[in-house]
Coordinates of C-alpha atoms in Angstrom, one line a residue:
X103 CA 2.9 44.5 -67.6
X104 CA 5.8 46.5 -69.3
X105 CA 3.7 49.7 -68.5
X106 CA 3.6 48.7 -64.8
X107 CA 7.3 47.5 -64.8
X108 CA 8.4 50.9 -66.1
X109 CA 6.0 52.7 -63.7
X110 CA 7.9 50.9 -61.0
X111 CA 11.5 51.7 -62.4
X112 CA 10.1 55.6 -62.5
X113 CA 9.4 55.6 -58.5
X114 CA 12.6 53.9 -57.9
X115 CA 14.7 56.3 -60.0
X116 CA 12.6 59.0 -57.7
X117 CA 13.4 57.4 -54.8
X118 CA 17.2 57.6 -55.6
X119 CA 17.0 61.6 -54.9
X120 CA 15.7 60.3 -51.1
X121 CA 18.0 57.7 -50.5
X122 CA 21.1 59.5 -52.0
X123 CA 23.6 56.9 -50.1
X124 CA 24.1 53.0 -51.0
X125 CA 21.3 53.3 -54.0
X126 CA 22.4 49.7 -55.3
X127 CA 21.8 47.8 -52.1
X128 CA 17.7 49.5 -52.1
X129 CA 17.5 49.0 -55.7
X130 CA 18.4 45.1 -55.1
X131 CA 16.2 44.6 -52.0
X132 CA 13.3 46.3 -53.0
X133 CA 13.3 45.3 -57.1
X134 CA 13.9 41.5 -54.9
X135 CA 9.5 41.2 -54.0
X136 CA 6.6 41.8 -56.0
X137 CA 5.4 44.5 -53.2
X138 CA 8.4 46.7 -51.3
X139 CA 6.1 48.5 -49.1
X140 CA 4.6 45.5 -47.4
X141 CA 6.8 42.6 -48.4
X142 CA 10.2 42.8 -46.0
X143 CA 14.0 41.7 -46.8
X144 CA 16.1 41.4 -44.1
X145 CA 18.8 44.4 -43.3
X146 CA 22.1 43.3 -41.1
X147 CA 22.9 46.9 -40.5
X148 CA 19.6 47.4 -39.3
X149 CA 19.8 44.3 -37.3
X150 CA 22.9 45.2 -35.7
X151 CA 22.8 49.1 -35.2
X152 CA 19.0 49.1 -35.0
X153 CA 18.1 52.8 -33.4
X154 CA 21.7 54.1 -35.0
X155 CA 20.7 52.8 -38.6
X156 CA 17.3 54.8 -38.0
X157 CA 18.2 58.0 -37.0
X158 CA 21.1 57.8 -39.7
X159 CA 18.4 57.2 -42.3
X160 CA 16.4 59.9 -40.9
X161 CA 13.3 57.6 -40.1
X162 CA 12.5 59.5 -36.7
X163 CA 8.8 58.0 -36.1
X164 CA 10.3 54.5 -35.4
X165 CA 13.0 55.5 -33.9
X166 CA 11.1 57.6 -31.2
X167 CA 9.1 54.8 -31.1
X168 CA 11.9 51.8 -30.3
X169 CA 13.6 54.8 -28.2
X170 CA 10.3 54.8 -26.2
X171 CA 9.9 51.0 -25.5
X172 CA 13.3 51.1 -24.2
X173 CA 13.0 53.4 -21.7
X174 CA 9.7 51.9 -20.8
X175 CA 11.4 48.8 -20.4
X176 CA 13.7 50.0 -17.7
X177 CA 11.1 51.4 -15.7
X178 CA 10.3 47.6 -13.9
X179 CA 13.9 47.0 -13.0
X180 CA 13.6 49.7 -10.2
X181 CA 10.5 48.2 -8.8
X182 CA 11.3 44.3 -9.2
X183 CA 14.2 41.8 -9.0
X184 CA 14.8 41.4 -12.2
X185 CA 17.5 39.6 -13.8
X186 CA 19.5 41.9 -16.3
X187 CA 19.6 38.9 -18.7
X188 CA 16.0 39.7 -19.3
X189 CA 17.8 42.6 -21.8
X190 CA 19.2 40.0 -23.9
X191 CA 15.8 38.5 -25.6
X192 CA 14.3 42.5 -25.1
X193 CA 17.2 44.0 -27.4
X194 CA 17.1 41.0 -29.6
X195 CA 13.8 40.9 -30.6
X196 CA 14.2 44.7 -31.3
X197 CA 17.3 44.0 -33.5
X198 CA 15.2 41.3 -35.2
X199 CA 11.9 43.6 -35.7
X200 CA 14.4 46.7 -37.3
X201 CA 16.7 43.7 -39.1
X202 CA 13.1 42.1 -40.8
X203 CA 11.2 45.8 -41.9
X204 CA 14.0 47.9 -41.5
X205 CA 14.1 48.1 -45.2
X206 CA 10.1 48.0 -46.1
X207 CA 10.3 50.7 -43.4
X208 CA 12.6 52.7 -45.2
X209 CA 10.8 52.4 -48.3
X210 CA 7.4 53.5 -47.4
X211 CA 9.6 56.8 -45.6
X212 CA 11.0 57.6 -49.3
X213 CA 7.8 57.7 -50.5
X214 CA 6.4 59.3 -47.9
X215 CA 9.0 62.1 -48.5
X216 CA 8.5 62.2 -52.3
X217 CA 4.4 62.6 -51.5
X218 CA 5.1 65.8 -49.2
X219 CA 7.5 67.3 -51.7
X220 CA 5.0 66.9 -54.6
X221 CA 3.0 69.1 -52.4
X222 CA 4.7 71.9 -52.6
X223 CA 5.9 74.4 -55.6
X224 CA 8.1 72.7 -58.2
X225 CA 11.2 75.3 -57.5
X226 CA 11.3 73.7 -54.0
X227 CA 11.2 69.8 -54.5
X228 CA 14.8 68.9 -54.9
X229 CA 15.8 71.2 -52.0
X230 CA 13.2 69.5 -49.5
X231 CA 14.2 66.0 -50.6
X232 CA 17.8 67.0 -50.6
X233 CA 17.0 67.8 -47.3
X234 CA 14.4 65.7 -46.1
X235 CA 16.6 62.6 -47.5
X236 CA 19.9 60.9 -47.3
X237 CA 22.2 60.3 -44.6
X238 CA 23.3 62.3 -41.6
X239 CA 25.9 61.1 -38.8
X240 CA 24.9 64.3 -36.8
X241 CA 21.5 63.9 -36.2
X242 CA 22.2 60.4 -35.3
X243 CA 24.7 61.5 -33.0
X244 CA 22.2 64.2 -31.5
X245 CA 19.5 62.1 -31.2
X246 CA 21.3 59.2 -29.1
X247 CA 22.7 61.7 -27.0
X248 CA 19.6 62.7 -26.3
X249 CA 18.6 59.3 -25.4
X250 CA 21.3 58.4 -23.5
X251 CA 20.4 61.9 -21.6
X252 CA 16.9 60.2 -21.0
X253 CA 18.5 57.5 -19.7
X254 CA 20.6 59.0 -17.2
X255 CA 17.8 61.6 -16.3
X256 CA 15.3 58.6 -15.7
X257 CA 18.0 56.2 -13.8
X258 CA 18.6 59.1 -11.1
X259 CA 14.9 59.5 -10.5
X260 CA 13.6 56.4 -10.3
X261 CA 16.7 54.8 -8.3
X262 CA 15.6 57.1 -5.9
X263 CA 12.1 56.0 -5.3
X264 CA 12.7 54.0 -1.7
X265 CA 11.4 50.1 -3.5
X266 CA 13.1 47.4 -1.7
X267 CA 14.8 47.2 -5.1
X268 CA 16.6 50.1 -4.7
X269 CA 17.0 49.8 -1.4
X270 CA 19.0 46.2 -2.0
X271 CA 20.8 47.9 -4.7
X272 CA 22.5 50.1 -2.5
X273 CA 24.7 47.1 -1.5
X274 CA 24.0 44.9 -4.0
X275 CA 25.6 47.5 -6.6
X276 CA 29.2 47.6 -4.6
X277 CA 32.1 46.2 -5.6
X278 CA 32.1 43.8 -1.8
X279 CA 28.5 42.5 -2.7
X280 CA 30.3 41.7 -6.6
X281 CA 33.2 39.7 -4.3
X282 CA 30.5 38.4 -2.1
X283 CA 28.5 36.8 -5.3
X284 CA 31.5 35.4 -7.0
X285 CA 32.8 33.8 -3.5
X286 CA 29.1 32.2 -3.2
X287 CA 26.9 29.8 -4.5
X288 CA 22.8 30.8 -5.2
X289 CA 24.3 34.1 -3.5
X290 CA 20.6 35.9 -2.4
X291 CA 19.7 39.3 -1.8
X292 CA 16.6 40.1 0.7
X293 CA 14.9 43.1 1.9
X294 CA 13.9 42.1 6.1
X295 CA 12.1 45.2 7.2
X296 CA 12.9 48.7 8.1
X297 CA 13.9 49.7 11.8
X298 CA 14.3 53.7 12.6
X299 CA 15.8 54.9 9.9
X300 CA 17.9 52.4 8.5
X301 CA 16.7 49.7 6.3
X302 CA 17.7 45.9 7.1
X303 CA 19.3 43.7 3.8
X304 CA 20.4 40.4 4.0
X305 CA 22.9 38.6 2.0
X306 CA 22.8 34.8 1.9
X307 CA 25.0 32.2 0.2
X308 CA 27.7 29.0 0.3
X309 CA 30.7 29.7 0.5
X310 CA 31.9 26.7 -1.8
X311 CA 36.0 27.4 -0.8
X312 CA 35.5 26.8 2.8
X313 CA 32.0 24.5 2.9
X314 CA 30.4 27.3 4.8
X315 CA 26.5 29.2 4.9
X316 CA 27.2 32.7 5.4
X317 CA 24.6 35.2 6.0
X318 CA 25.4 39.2 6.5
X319 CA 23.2 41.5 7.4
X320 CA 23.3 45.3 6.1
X321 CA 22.1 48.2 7.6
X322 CA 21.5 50.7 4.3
X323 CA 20.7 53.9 5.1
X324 CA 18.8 55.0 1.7
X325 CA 18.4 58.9 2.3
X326 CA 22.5 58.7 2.3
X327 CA 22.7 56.2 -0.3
X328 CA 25.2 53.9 2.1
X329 CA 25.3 51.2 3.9
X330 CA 26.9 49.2 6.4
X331 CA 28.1 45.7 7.6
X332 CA 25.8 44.6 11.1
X333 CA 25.9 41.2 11.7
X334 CA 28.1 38.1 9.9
X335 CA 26.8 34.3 10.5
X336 CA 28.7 31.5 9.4
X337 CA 26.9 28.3 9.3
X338 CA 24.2 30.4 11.5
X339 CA 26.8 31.0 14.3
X340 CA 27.5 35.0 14.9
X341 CA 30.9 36.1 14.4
X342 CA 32.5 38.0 17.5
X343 CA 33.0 41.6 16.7
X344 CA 36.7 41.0 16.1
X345 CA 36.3 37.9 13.6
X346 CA 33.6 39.9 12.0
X347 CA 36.0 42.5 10.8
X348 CA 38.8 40.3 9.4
X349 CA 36.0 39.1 7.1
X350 CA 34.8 42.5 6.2
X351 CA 38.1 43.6 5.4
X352 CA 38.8 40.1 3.3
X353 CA 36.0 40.8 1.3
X354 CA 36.9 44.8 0.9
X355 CA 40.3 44.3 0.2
X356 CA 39.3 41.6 -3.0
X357 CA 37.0 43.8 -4.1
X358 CA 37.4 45.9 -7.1

């Protein structure tokens, strides 16, 4: 038992050279279950800075791969009406994964990084876990840049793709369809049909101020990325052309 405890002490003393930063938090996690490398004890850092603790740590599988299910995960949002709340269980179940293995992850990368140095000649060890190891605020930097350029570079090509989605979200991403939604109650979005060249949107909701349906309808022209007003029922009568613009110019000038 002493000759396994000791062994144990050895590959954490090792393991100091990868981890270089914090040593006494690792030492007490991992010395805290029989079996670091698949038992788990939670991480808050991880938890909370998730993809930003990994790339700091330099553990670039996992963070490729939780980069990767997030941009997968925006892909549906172009192609369906999907709430954007959806991205509060989707990021928290991520934080939770990284918070819960975040630090059995991190120990299995030590080792991994102390196996390929034993591989090569002795003079070159300390410099490849001095290198391979630690901490580094640039790489994490770089590397969520990089994402965030993903991000961007994805967003313009799929909002682009002509799904009634999209489509909608030409108006529905303005600041008069944000004034519309907070005058409204069960304020609705719907994609009628295309006619020519222009694409026809509707906009439903009650008015709860004045006790009224409304219903506008859009004309969005999605090769321009614009739209504009066409027809405004209240309480499914059609507003005269004059009436029609006092209401179109209420809602503009409360927008943002």
């Amino acid at each position: 038992m002493n000759d396994a405890h000791q062994e144990e002490q050895s590959l954490f003393e090792q393991q100091h050279k990868v981890v270089q930063k914090n040593i006494p938090y690792y030492d007490l996690k991992w010395n805290s279950v029989e079996n670091p490398a698949t038992k788990s004890t939670w991480n808050w850092l991880a938890f909370f800075f998730s993809t930003l603790w990994l790339a700091y740590r330099k553990m670039y599988k996992p963070f490729f791969i939780i980069a990767g299910l997030q941009l997968l995960w925006a892909v549906p949002f172009y192609f369906m009406d999907l709430t954007v709340w959806l991205d509060l269980p989707f990021y928290g179940i991520i934080s939770i994964i990284v918070g819960l293995f975040g630090n059995r992850w991190y120990f299995n990368h030590t080792n991994h990084v102390l196996k390929q140095a034993r591989a090569l000649p002795e003079i070159l060890q300390d410099s490849f876990i001095q290198a391979k190891g630690g901490t580094h605020v640039g790489i994490m930097l770089g590397l969520h840049a990089l994402l965030f350029a993903l991000f961007f570079a994805m967003d313009f090509g799929l909002s682009f793709i002509p799904t009634e989605t999209n489509i909608k979200n030409v108006v529905r991403i303005s600041g008069e369809a944000d004034t519309l939604e907070a005058y409204m109650d069960n304020p609705k979005w719907t994609y009628i049909k295309q006619d020519g060249r222009q694409h026809v949107v509707e906009f439903t909701g009650y008015d709860y101020t004045e006790k009224e349906d409304v219903r506008i309808v859009f004309y969005v022209y999605f090769d321009k990325y614009m739209y504009e007003w066409n027809q405004i029922y209240i309480n499914e009568k059609k507003l005269n052309e004059e009436d029609s613009i006092d209401y179109e110019l209420y809602i503009e000038e409360n927008s943002w």
